PDB file of C-alpha atoms and ligand atoms in Angstrom:
ATOM      1  CA  MET O   1     -74.409 -78.463 -17.264  1.00  0.00           C
ATOM      2  CA  ILE O   2     -74.420 -80.097 -13.804  1.00  0.00           C
ATOM      3  CA  LEU O   3     -71.116 -81.318 -12.342  1.00  0.00           C
ATOM      4  CA  PRO O   4     -70.856 -84.667 -10.491  1.00  0.00           C
ATOM      5  CA  THR O   5     -70.953 -82.737  -7.161  1.00  0.00           C
ATOM      6  CA  GLY O   6     -74.393 -81.419  -8.164  1.00  0.00           C
ATOM      7  CA  HIS O   7     -73.103 -77.873  -8.710  1.00  0.00           C
ATOM      8  CA  PRO O   8     -74.608 -76.262 -11.821  1.00  0.00           C
ATOM      9  CA  VAL O   9     -72.473 -74.433 -14.387  1.00  0.00           C
ATOM     10  CA  ARG O  10     -73.666 -71.366 -16.317  1.00  0.00           C
ATOM     11  CA  HIS O  11     -71.601 -70.976 -19.453  1.00  0.00           C
ATOM     12  CA  PHE O  12     -70.846 -67.720 -21.281  1.00  0.00           C
ATOM     13  CA  ASP O  13     -69.020 -67.739 -24.604  1.00  0.00           C
ATOM     14  CA  ARG O  14     -67.772 -64.230 -23.848  1.00  0.00           C
ATOM     15  CA  ILE O  15     -68.297 -61.985 -20.838  1.00  0.00           C
ATOM     16  CA  ASP O  16     -66.548 -59.058 -19.144  1.00  0.00           C
ATOM     17  CA  SER O  17     -65.575 -61.009 -16.019  1.00  0.00           C
ATOM     18  CA  THR O  18     -67.108 -64.041 -14.312  1.00  0.00           C
ATOM     19  CA  ASN O  19     -66.401 -62.391 -10.937  1.00  0.00           C
ATOM     20  CA  SER O  20     -68.309 -59.275 -12.054  1.00  0.00           C
ATOM     21  CA  GLU O  21     -71.159 -61.496 -13.226  1.00  0.00           C
ATOM     22  CA  ALA O  22     -71.174 -63.231  -9.819  1.00  0.00           C
ATOM     23  CA  ARG O  23     -71.542 -59.837  -8.159  1.00  0.00           C
ATOM     24  CA  ARG O  24     -74.405 -58.856 -10.480  1.00  0.00           C
ATOM     25  CA  LEU O  25     -76.174 -62.165  -9.836  1.00  0.00           C
ATOM     26  CA  ALA O  26     -75.670 -61.840  -6.063  1.00  0.00           C
ATOM     27  CA  GLU O  27     -77.237 -58.366  -6.224  1.00  0.00           C
ATOM     28  CA  LEU O  28     -80.264 -60.011  -7.871  1.00  0.00           C
ATOM     29  CA  GLY O  29     -80.461 -62.510  -4.987  1.00  0.00           C
ATOM     30  CA  GLU O  30     -78.488 -65.487  -6.345  1.00  0.00           C
ATOM     31  CA  CYS O  31     -77.045 -67.536  -3.467  1.00  0.00           C
ATOM     32  CA  GLY O  32     -75.434 -70.409  -5.383  1.00  0.00           C
ATOM     33  CA  PRO O  33     -73.701 -72.759  -5.226  1.00  0.00           C
ATOM     34  CA  ILE O  34     -73.094 -72.176  -8.916  1.00  0.00           C
ATOM     35  CA  TRP O  35     -70.147 -71.989 -11.295  1.00  0.00           C
ATOM     36  CA  LEU O  36     -69.930 -69.236 -13.901  1.00  0.00           C
ATOM     37  CA  LEU O  37     -67.658 -70.291 -16.729  1.00  0.00           C
ATOM     38  CA  ALA O  38     -66.487 -68.141 -19.625  1.00  0.00           C
ATOM     39  CA  GLY O  39     -64.876 -69.081 -22.915  1.00  0.00           C
ATOM     40  CA  GLU O  40     -63.186 -65.699 -22.852  1.00  0.00           C
ATOM     41  CA  GLN O  41     -63.332 -62.522 -20.753  1.00  0.00           C
ATOM     42  CA  THR O  42     -63.128 -58.983 -22.087  1.00  0.00           C
ATOM     43  CA  ASP O  43     -62.344 -57.409 -18.711  1.00  0.00           C
ATOM     44  CA  GLY O  44     -60.792 -60.225 -16.658  1.00  0.00           C
ATOM     45  CA  ARG O  45     -59.656 -58.969 -13.260  1.00  0.00           C
ATOM     46  CA  GLY O  46     -56.636 -60.046 -11.235  1.00  0.00           C
ATOM     47  CA  ARG O  47     -55.186 -59.323  -7.805  1.00  0.00           C
ATOM     48  CA  LEU O  48     -53.835 -55.914  -6.834  1.00  0.00           C
ATOM     49  CA  GLY O  49     -56.009 -54.141  -9.408  1.00  0.00           C
ATOM     50  CA  ARG O  50     -54.323 -55.877 -12.334  1.00  0.00           C
ATOM     51  CA  GLY O  51     -56.098 -57.297 -15.367  1.00  0.00           C
ATOM     52  CA  TRP O  52     -56.198 -60.989 -16.262  1.00  0.00           C
ATOM     53  CA  VAL O  53     -55.603 -61.785 -19.923  1.00  0.00           C
ATOM     54  CA  SER O  54     -58.466 -64.103 -20.871  1.00  0.00           C
ATOM     55  CA  GLU O  55     -58.142 -65.508 -24.377  1.00  0.00           C
ATOM     56  CA  PRO O  56     -59.957 -68.700 -25.420  1.00  0.00           C
ATOM     57  CA  GLY O  57     -58.394 -72.031 -24.412  1.00  0.00           C
ATOM     58  CA  ASN O  58     -57.859 -71.436 -20.699  1.00  0.00           C
ATOM     59  CA  LEU O  59     -60.199 -71.739 -17.733  1.00  0.00           C
ATOM     60  CA  TYR O  60     -61.988 -68.624 -16.475  1.00  0.00           C
ATOM     61  CA  ALA O  61     -64.477 -69.602 -13.805  1.00  0.00           C
ATOM     62  CA  THR O  62     -66.071 -68.260 -10.640  1.00  0.00           C
ATOM     63  CA  PHE O  63     -67.700 -70.288  -7.898  1.00  0.00           C
ATOM     64  CA  LEU O  64     -70.482 -68.320  -6.193  1.00  0.00           C
ATOM     65  CA  PHE O  65     -71.726 -69.722  -2.904  1.00  0.00           C
ATOM     66  CA  SER O  66     -73.148 -68.726   0.487  1.00  0.00           C
ATOM     67  CA  LEU O  67     -71.722 -69.063   3.938  1.00  0.00           C
ATOM     68  CA  SER O  68     -73.616 -69.464   7.181  1.00  0.00           C
ATOM     69  CA  GLU O  69     -73.600 -66.931   9.974  1.00  0.00           C
ATOM     70  CA  LYS O  70     -70.958 -68.918  11.835  1.00  0.00           C
ATOM     71  CA  ALA O  71     -68.397 -68.226   9.074  1.00  0.00           C
ATOM     72  CA  THR O  72     -65.429 -66.271  10.335  1.00  0.00           C
ATOM     73  CA  ALA O  73     -62.393 -64.954   8.524  1.00  0.00           C
ATOM     74  CA  VAL O  74     -63.605 -65.110   4.938  1.00  0.00           C
ATOM     75  CA  HIS O  75     -60.121 -64.129   3.716  1.00  0.00           C
ATOM     76  CA  GLN O  76     -59.016 -67.682   4.632  1.00  0.00           C
ATOM     77  CA  ILE O  77     -60.835 -68.826   1.476  1.00  0.00           C
ATOM     78  CA  SER O  78     -57.768 -67.713  -0.498  1.00  0.00           C
ATOM     79  CA  PHE O  79     -55.780 -70.573   1.017  1.00  0.00           C
ATOM     80  CA  VAL O  80     -58.654 -73.048   0.647  1.00  0.00           C
ATOM     81  CA  ALA O  81     -58.979 -72.236  -3.066  1.00  0.00           C
ATOM     82  CA  ALA O  82     -55.232 -72.383  -3.731  1.00  0.00           C
ATOM     83  CA  LEU O  83     -55.154 -75.838  -2.134  1.00  0.00           C
ATOM     84  CA  ALA O  84     -58.048 -76.975  -4.338  1.00  0.00           C
ATOM     85  CA  VAL O  85     -56.110 -75.854  -7.437  1.00  0.00           C
ATOM     86  CA  HIS O  86     -52.998 -77.634  -6.160  1.00  0.00           C
ATOM     87  CA  ASP O  87     -55.038 -80.823  -5.610  1.00  0.00           C
ATOM     88  CA  THR O  88     -56.455 -80.482  -9.122  1.00  0.00           C
ATOM     89  CA  VAL O  89     -52.978 -80.368 -10.656  1.00  0.00           C
ATOM     90  CA  ALA O  90     -51.724 -83.226  -8.470  1.00  0.00           C
ATOM     91  CA  ASN O  91     -54.677 -85.257  -9.695  1.00  0.00           C
ATOM     92  CA  LEU O  92     -54.613 -84.365 -13.407  1.00  0.00           C
ATOM     93  CA  ARG O  93     -50.861 -83.932 -13.946  1.00  0.00           C
ATOM     94  CA  PRO O  94     -49.263 -86.106 -11.219  1.00  0.00           C
ATOM     95  CA  GLY O  95     -45.739 -85.668 -12.585  1.00  0.00           C
ATOM     96  CA  LEU O  96     -45.720 -81.906 -12.038  1.00  0.00           C
ATOM     97  CA  ASP O  97     -44.499 -80.316  -8.824  1.00  0.00           C
ATOM     98  CA  ALA O  98     -46.846 -77.375  -8.269  1.00  0.00           C
ATOM     99  CA  ARG O  99     -46.120 -74.897  -5.467  1.00  0.00           C
ATOM    100  CA  ILE O 100     -48.331 -72.262  -3.877  1.00  0.00           C
ATOM    101  CA  LYS O 101     -46.928 -68.751  -3.689  1.00  0.00           C
ATOM    102  CA  TRP O 102     -48.400 -66.689  -0.867  1.00  0.00           C
ATOM    103  CA  PRO O 103     -51.241 -66.118  -0.727  1.00  0.00           C
ATOM    104  CA  ASN O 104     -52.905 -67.998  -3.575  1.00  0.00           C
ATOM    105  CA  ASP O 105     -50.871 -68.115  -6.799  1.00  0.00           C
ATOM    106  CA  VAL O 106     -50.064 -71.593  -8.045  1.00  0.00           C
ATOM    107  CA  LEU O 107     -46.773 -72.060  -9.885  1.00  0.00           C
ATOM    108  CA  LEU O 108     -44.940 -74.681 -11.898  1.00  0.00           C
ATOM    109  CA  ALA O 109     -41.135 -74.399 -11.912  1.00  0.00           C
ATOM    110  CA  GLY O 110     -41.375 -70.823 -10.640  1.00  0.00           C
ATOM    111  CA  ALA O 111     -43.900 -69.651 -13.244  1.00  0.00           C
ATOM    112  CA  LYS O 112     -47.508 -68.820 -12.460  1.00  0.00           C
ATOM    113  CA  PHE O 113     -50.255 -70.729 -14.224  1.00  0.00           C
ATOM    114  CA  CYS O 114     -53.143 -70.014 -11.895  1.00  0.00           C
ATOM    115  CA  GLY O 115     -54.504 -66.990 -10.091  1.00  0.00           C
ATOM    116  CA  VAL O 116     -57.361 -66.875  -7.596  1.00  0.00           C
ATOM    117  CA  LEU O 117     -59.522 -63.840  -6.852  1.00  0.00           C
ATOM    118  CA  PRO O 118     -61.916 -64.363  -3.940  1.00  0.00           C
ATOM    119  CA  GLU O 119     -64.405 -61.554  -3.343  1.00  0.00           C
ATOM    120  CA  VAL O 120     -67.325 -60.976  -1.000  1.00  0.00           C
ATOM    121  CA  VAL O 121     -70.220 -60.214  -3.369  1.00  0.00           C
ATOM    122  CA  GLY O 122     -73.243 -60.162  -1.087  1.00  0.00           C
ATOM    123  CA  MET O 123     -74.454 -60.002   2.499  1.00  0.00           C
ATOM    124  CA  ALA O 124     -77.368 -61.628   4.345  1.00  0.00           C
ATOM    125  CA  PRO O 125     -76.583 -64.331   3.495  1.00  0.00           C
ATOM    126  CA  LEU O 126     -72.865 -63.764   3.141  1.00  0.00           C
ATOM    127  CA  ARG O 127     -71.890 -64.658  -0.412  1.00  0.00           C
ATOM    128  CA  VAL O 128     -68.434 -65.257  -1.787  1.00  0.00           C
ATOM    129  CA  ALA O 129     -67.204 -65.500  -5.368  1.00  0.00           C
ATOM    130  CA  ILE O 130     -63.998 -67.450  -5.917  1.00  0.00           C
ATOM    131  CA  GLY O 131     -62.615 -66.520  -9.321  1.00  0.00           C
ATOM    132  CA  CYS O 132     -60.055 -68.914 -10.788  1.00  0.00           C
ATOM    133  CA  GLY O 133     -57.976 -68.367 -13.869  1.00  0.00           C
ATOM    134  CA  ILE O 134     -56.012 -71.426 -14.962  1.00  0.00           C
ATOM    135  CA  ASN O 135     -53.724 -71.290 -17.993  1.00  0.00           C
ATOM    136  CA  ILE O 136     -54.344 -74.645 -19.621  1.00  0.00           C
ATOM    137  CA  ALA O 137     -53.556 -74.259 -23.313  1.00  0.00           C
ATOM    138  CA  HIS O 138     -51.417 -71.125 -23.337  1.00  0.00           C
ATOM    139  CA  ALA O 139     -49.696 -68.532 -21.169  1.00  0.00           C
ATOM    140  CA  PRO O 140     -50.188 -64.822 -21.887  1.00  0.00           C
ATOM    141  CA  SER O 141     -47.254 -62.623 -22.821  1.00  0.00           C
ATOM    142  CA  GLY O 142     -46.306 -59.279 -21.301  1.00  0.00           C
ATOM    143  CA  THR O 143     -47.068 -60.161 -17.691  1.00  0.00           C
ATOM    144  CA  PRO O 144     -45.013 -58.557 -14.893  1.00  0.00           C
ATOM    145  CA  TYR O 145     -44.075 -62.065 -13.638  1.00  0.00           C
ATOM    146  CA  PRO O 146     -43.117 -65.372 -15.336  1.00  0.00           C
ATOM    147  CA  VAL O 147     -46.093 -67.391 -16.530  1.00  0.00           C
ATOM    148  CA  THR O 148     -46.711 -70.868 -17.858  1.00  0.00           C
ATOM    149  CA  ALA O 149     -49.574 -73.191 -18.768  1.00  0.00           C
ATOM    150  CA  LEU O 150     -50.691 -76.553 -17.426  1.00  0.00           C
ATOM    151  CA  GLY O 151     -50.516 -78.241 -20.834  1.00  0.00           C
ATOM    152  CA  GLY O 152     -51.319 -81.942 -21.043  1.00  0.00           C
ATOM    153  CA  ASN O 153     -54.030 -81.389 -23.654  1.00  0.00           C
ATOM    154  CA  LEU O 154     -56.621 -81.086 -20.911  1.00  0.00           C
ATOM    155  CA  GLY O 155     -60.132 -79.883 -21.716  1.00  0.00           C
ATOM    156  CA  VAL O 156     -61.547 -76.937 -19.758  1.00  0.00           C
ATOM    157  CA  ASP O 157     -64.484 -79.160 -18.708  1.00  0.00           C
ATOM    158  CA  VAL O 158     -62.137 -81.799 -17.259  1.00  0.00           C
ATOM    159  CA  VAL O 159     -60.178 -79.193 -15.269  1.00  0.00           C
ATOM    160  CA  LEU O 160     -63.377 -77.543 -14.010  1.00  0.00           C
ATOM    161  CA  ALA O 161     -64.854 -80.880 -12.871  1.00  0.00           C
ATOM    162  CA  ALA O 162     -61.653 -81.722 -10.944  1.00  0.00           C
ATOM    163  CA  LEU O 163     -61.441 -78.231  -9.450  1.00  0.00           C
ATOM    164  CA  ASP O 164     -65.072 -78.372  -8.357  1.00  0.00           C
ATOM    165  CA  HIS O 165     -64.521 -81.757  -6.702  1.00  0.00           C
ATOM    166  CA  HIS O 166     -61.414 -80.630  -4.818  1.00  0.00           C
ATOM    167  CA  LEU O 167     -62.900 -77.266  -3.859  1.00  0.00           C
ATOM    168  CA  LYS O 168     -65.885 -79.046  -2.347  1.00  0.00           C
ATOM    169  CA  LEU O 169     -63.554 -81.245  -0.265  1.00  0.00           C
ATOM    170  CA  ARG O 170     -61.329 -78.336   0.827  1.00  0.00           C
ATOM    171  CA  LEU O 171     -64.318 -76.154   1.768  1.00  0.00           C
ATOM    172  CA  ARG O 172     -65.602 -79.036   3.873  1.00  0.00           C
ATOM    173  CA  GLN O 173     -62.178 -79.333   5.561  1.00  0.00           C
ATOM    174  CA  TRP O 174     -62.119 -75.545   6.187  1.00  0.00           C
ATOM    175  CA  ASP O 175     -65.557 -75.834   7.853  1.00  0.00           C
ATOM    176  CA  GLU O 176     -66.204 -72.090   7.584  1.00  0.00           C
ATOM    177  CA  GLY O 177     -63.112 -71.325   9.644  1.00  0.00           C
ATOM    178  CA  GLY O 178     -63.276 -74.171  12.210  1.00  0.00           C
ATOM    179  CA  GLY O 179     -60.788 -76.223  10.183  1.00  0.00           C
ATOM    180  CA  PHE O 180     -58.316 -73.470   9.315  1.00  0.00           C
ATOM    181  CA  ALA O 181     -55.517 -75.014  11.402  1.00  0.00           C
ATOM    182  CA  SER O 182     -55.541 -78.070   9.163  1.00  0.00           C
ATOM    183  CA  ILE O 183     -55.863 -75.951   5.969  1.00  0.00           C
ATOM    184  CA  ARG O 184     -52.898 -73.902   7.167  1.00  0.00           C
ATOM    185  CA  GLY O 185     -50.862 -77.072   7.728  1.00  0.00           C
ATOM    186  CA  ASP O 186     -51.658 -78.452   4.270  1.00  0.00           C
ATOM    187  CA  TRP O 187     -50.996 -75.074   2.630  1.00  0.00           C
ATOM    188  CA  SER O 188     -47.629 -74.760   4.388  1.00  0.00           C
ATOM    189  CA  VAL O 189     -46.218 -78.054   3.076  1.00  0.00           C
ATOM    190  CA  ARG O 190     -47.104 -77.010  -0.486  1.00  0.00           C
ATOM    191  CA  ALA O 191     -45.816 -73.449  -0.146  1.00  0.00           C
ATOM    192  CA  LEU O 192     -43.038 -71.971  -2.223  1.00  0.00           C
ATOM    193  CA  GLY O 193     -40.002 -70.541  -0.473  1.00  0.00           C
ATOM    194  CA  MET O 194     -40.580 -71.565   3.139  1.00  0.00           C
ATOM    195  CA  GLY O 195     -37.400 -70.768   5.129  1.00  0.00           C
ATOM    196  CA  GLU O 196     -35.965 -68.791   2.199  1.00  0.00           C
ATOM    197  CA  SER O 197     -35.213 -65.122   1.549  1.00  0.00           C
ATOM    198  CA  VAL O 198     -38.307 -63.141   0.716  1.00  0.00           C
ATOM    199  CA  THR O 199     -39.034 -59.539  -0.244  1.00  0.00           C
ATOM    200  CA  ALA O 200     -42.465 -58.145   0.506  1.00  0.00           C
ATOM    201  CA  LYS O 201     -43.779 -55.045  -1.224  1.00  0.00           C
ATOM    202  CA  ILE O 202     -46.392 -53.479   1.020  1.00  0.00           C
ATOM    203  CA  GLY O 203     -47.684 -50.362  -0.741  1.00  0.00           C
ATOM    204  CA  HIS O 204     -44.583 -48.224  -1.307  1.00  0.00           C
ATOM    205  CA  GLU O 205     -42.666 -49.980   1.441  1.00  0.00           C
ATOM    206  CA  GLN O 206     -40.315 -52.931   0.918  1.00  0.00           C
ATOM    207  CA  ARG O 207     -39.321 -55.419   3.664  1.00  0.00           C
ATOM    208  CA  GLU O 208     -36.740 -58.175   3.355  1.00  0.00           C
ATOM    209  CA  GLY O 209     -36.180 -61.251   5.467  1.00  0.00           C
ATOM    210  CA  ILE O 210     -36.804 -64.972   5.740  1.00  0.00           C
ATOM    211  CA  PHE O 211     -40.235 -66.498   5.063  1.00  0.00           C
ATOM    212  CA  ARG O 212     -41.065 -68.212   8.378  1.00  0.00           C
ATOM    213  CA  GLY O 213     -44.584 -69.404   7.657  1.00  0.00           C
ATOM    214  CA  LEU O 214     -48.245 -68.582   7.711  1.00  0.00           C
ATOM    215  CA  ALA O 215     -49.679 -66.885  10.804  1.00  0.00           C
ATOM    216  CA  VAL O 216     -52.981 -68.047  12.303  1.00  0.00           C
ATOM    217  CA  ASP O 217     -54.716 -65.152  10.527  1.00  0.00           C
ATOM    218  CA  GLY O 218     -53.163 -66.060   7.144  1.00  0.00           C
ATOM    219  CA  ALA O 219     -50.472 -63.355   7.203  1.00  0.00           C
ATOM    220  CA  LEU O 220     -47.033 -64.185   5.824  1.00  0.00           C
ATOM    221  CA  ILE O 221     -44.461 -64.193   8.638  1.00  0.00           C
ATOM    222  CA  LEU O 222     -41.268 -62.449   7.571  1.00  0.00           C
ATOM    223  CA  GLN O 223     -38.294 -62.543   9.928  1.00  0.00           C
ATOM    224  CA  GLU O 224     -36.089 -59.482   9.478  1.00  0.00           C
ATOM    225  CA  PRO O 225     -32.266 -59.621   9.762  1.00  0.00           C
ATOM    226  CA  GLY O 226     -32.454 -58.108  13.268  1.00  0.00           C
ATOM    227  CA  GLY O 227     -34.664 -61.001  14.402  1.00  0.00           C
ATOM    228  CA  GLY O 228     -37.949 -59.098  14.530  1.00  0.00           C
ATOM    229  CA  GLN O 229     -41.007 -60.473  12.776  1.00  0.00           C
ATOM    230  CA  VAL O 230     -43.277 -58.633  10.373  1.00  0.00           C
ATOM    231  CA  HIS O 231     -46.731 -59.989   9.514  1.00  0.00           C
ATOM    232  CA  VAL O 232     -47.606 -59.236   5.897  1.00  0.00           C
ATOM    233  CA  HIS O 233     -51.372 -59.131   5.344  1.00  0.00           C
ATOM    234  CA  ALA O 234     -51.497 -57.831   1.786  1.00  0.00           C
ATOM    235  CA  GLY O 235     -49.084 -57.093  -1.021  1.00  0.00           C
ATOM    236  CA  GLU O 236     -46.739 -58.932  -3.273  1.00  0.00           C
ATOM    237  CA  VAL O 237     -43.846 -61.185  -2.342  1.00  0.00           C
ATOM    238  CA  THR O 238     -40.823 -62.267  -4.350  1.00  0.00           C
ATOM    239  CA  PHE O 239     -38.261 -64.927  -3.561  1.00  0.00           C
ATOM    240  CA  ALA O 240     -34.581 -64.348  -4.303  1.00  0.00           C
ATOM    241  CA  GLN O 241     -33.998 -68.012  -5.152  1.00  0.00           C
ATOM    242  CA  LEU O 242     -36.835 -67.969  -7.655  1.00  0.00           C
ATOM    243  CA  GLU O 243     -35.459 -64.847  -9.315  1.00  0.00           C
ATOM    244  CA  GLN O 244     -31.977 -66.426  -9.605  1.00  0.00           C
ATOM    245  CA  GLN O 245     -33.475 -69.604 -11.062  1.00  0.00           C
ATOM    246  CA  ARG O 246     -35.420 -67.512 -13.571  1.00  0.00           C
ATOM    247  CA  GLN O 247     -32.409 -65.459 -14.597  1.00  0.00           C
ATOM    248  CA  LYS O 248     -30.371 -68.664 -15.148  1.00  0.00           C
ATOM    249  CA  SER O 249     -33.045 -70.195 -17.368  1.00  0.00           C
ATOM    250  CA  SER O 250     -33.645 -67.021 -19.445  1.00  0.00           C
TER     251      SER O 250
HETATM  252  C1  BTN S   1     -54.569 -63.048  -9.897  1.00  0.00           C
HETATM  253  O1  BTN S   1     -54.271 -61.924 -10.285  1.00  0.00           O
HETATM  254  O2  BTN S   1     -53.709 -63.842  -9.524  1.00  0.00           O
HETATM  255  C2  BTN S   1     -56.015 -63.481  -9.851  1.00  0.00           C
HETATM  256  C3  BTN S   1     -56.549 -63.767 -11.213  1.00  0.00           C
HETATM  257  C4  BTN S   1     -57.987 -64.278 -11.204  1.00  0.00           C
HETATM  258  C5  BTN S   1     -58.528 -64.435 -12.593  1.00  0.00           C
HETATM  259  C6  BTN S   1     -59.881 -65.080 -12.600  1.00  0.00           C
HETATM  260  S1  BTN S   1     -60.397 -65.562 -14.216  1.00  0.00           S
HETATM  261  C7  BTN S   1     -62.009 -65.863 -13.627  1.00  0.00           C
HETATM  262  C8  BTN S   1     -62.340 -64.776 -12.656  1.00  0.00           C
HETATM  263  N1  BTN S   1     -62.874 -63.628 -13.342  1.00  0.00           N
HETATM  264  C9  BTN S   1     -62.064 -62.564 -13.242  1.00  0.00           C
HETATM  265  O3  BTN S   1     -62.281 -61.446 -13.756  1.00  0.00           O
HETATM  266  N2  BTN S   1     -60.988 -62.869 -12.514  1.00  0.00           N
HETATM  267  C10 BTN S   1     -61.025 -64.242 -12.055  1.00  0.00           C
END
């Protein structure tokens, strides 16, 4: 299948992980751009070493592509991809108010329906795989956080075509790092919990404060009660307001 952008799609009924397949293909010299799409994954991978439940009916796809030598700060792709998912939802389900939870989860009413796993899978040329899992038809059970699904009776092909379109536009805006200021601005207005209480788990350490925004390097800026600022580069964040909202509705 070829998408309207011209990007080809390689479909697998069942595979371990589309991100793992992207890595294998990159090792064989594949430079993309290409989408790898799976009907189901037997070893779907998520952030922070977690798994990603991948039963039929949802979207499991990885976009493998190359960057030029001028590309800086590849980790910024997390924000680019989350914006593309947000655009996709705004376009396909305009009534829904999706929010991006740092760095790249996309949520509906406080529950996650999309996760993004960007990985560098090859060098010379630099190759990146952006793995996207979007719950369309159903949300898995037993997750350590609230989850939901996009619903709307959308076909996987329709969601992939919209995602591909918006990812192409957002990658162009990012301009391999040159446009990060504008990506950062767009990400910030769609972010969950800006100006609210946040807890960041960084390894075994826990820091609490107010979410003050996204630093120029993509770190989450957390202002501690004493006024000092901590830049969180990796880890998991939770928002008190979201937790309260969740407890009320459960
Ligand atoms: C997260 O934990 O938030 C990231 C989840 C990413 C899941 C997608 S599904 C397609 C691709 N293949 C994988 O094994 N993981 C990503």
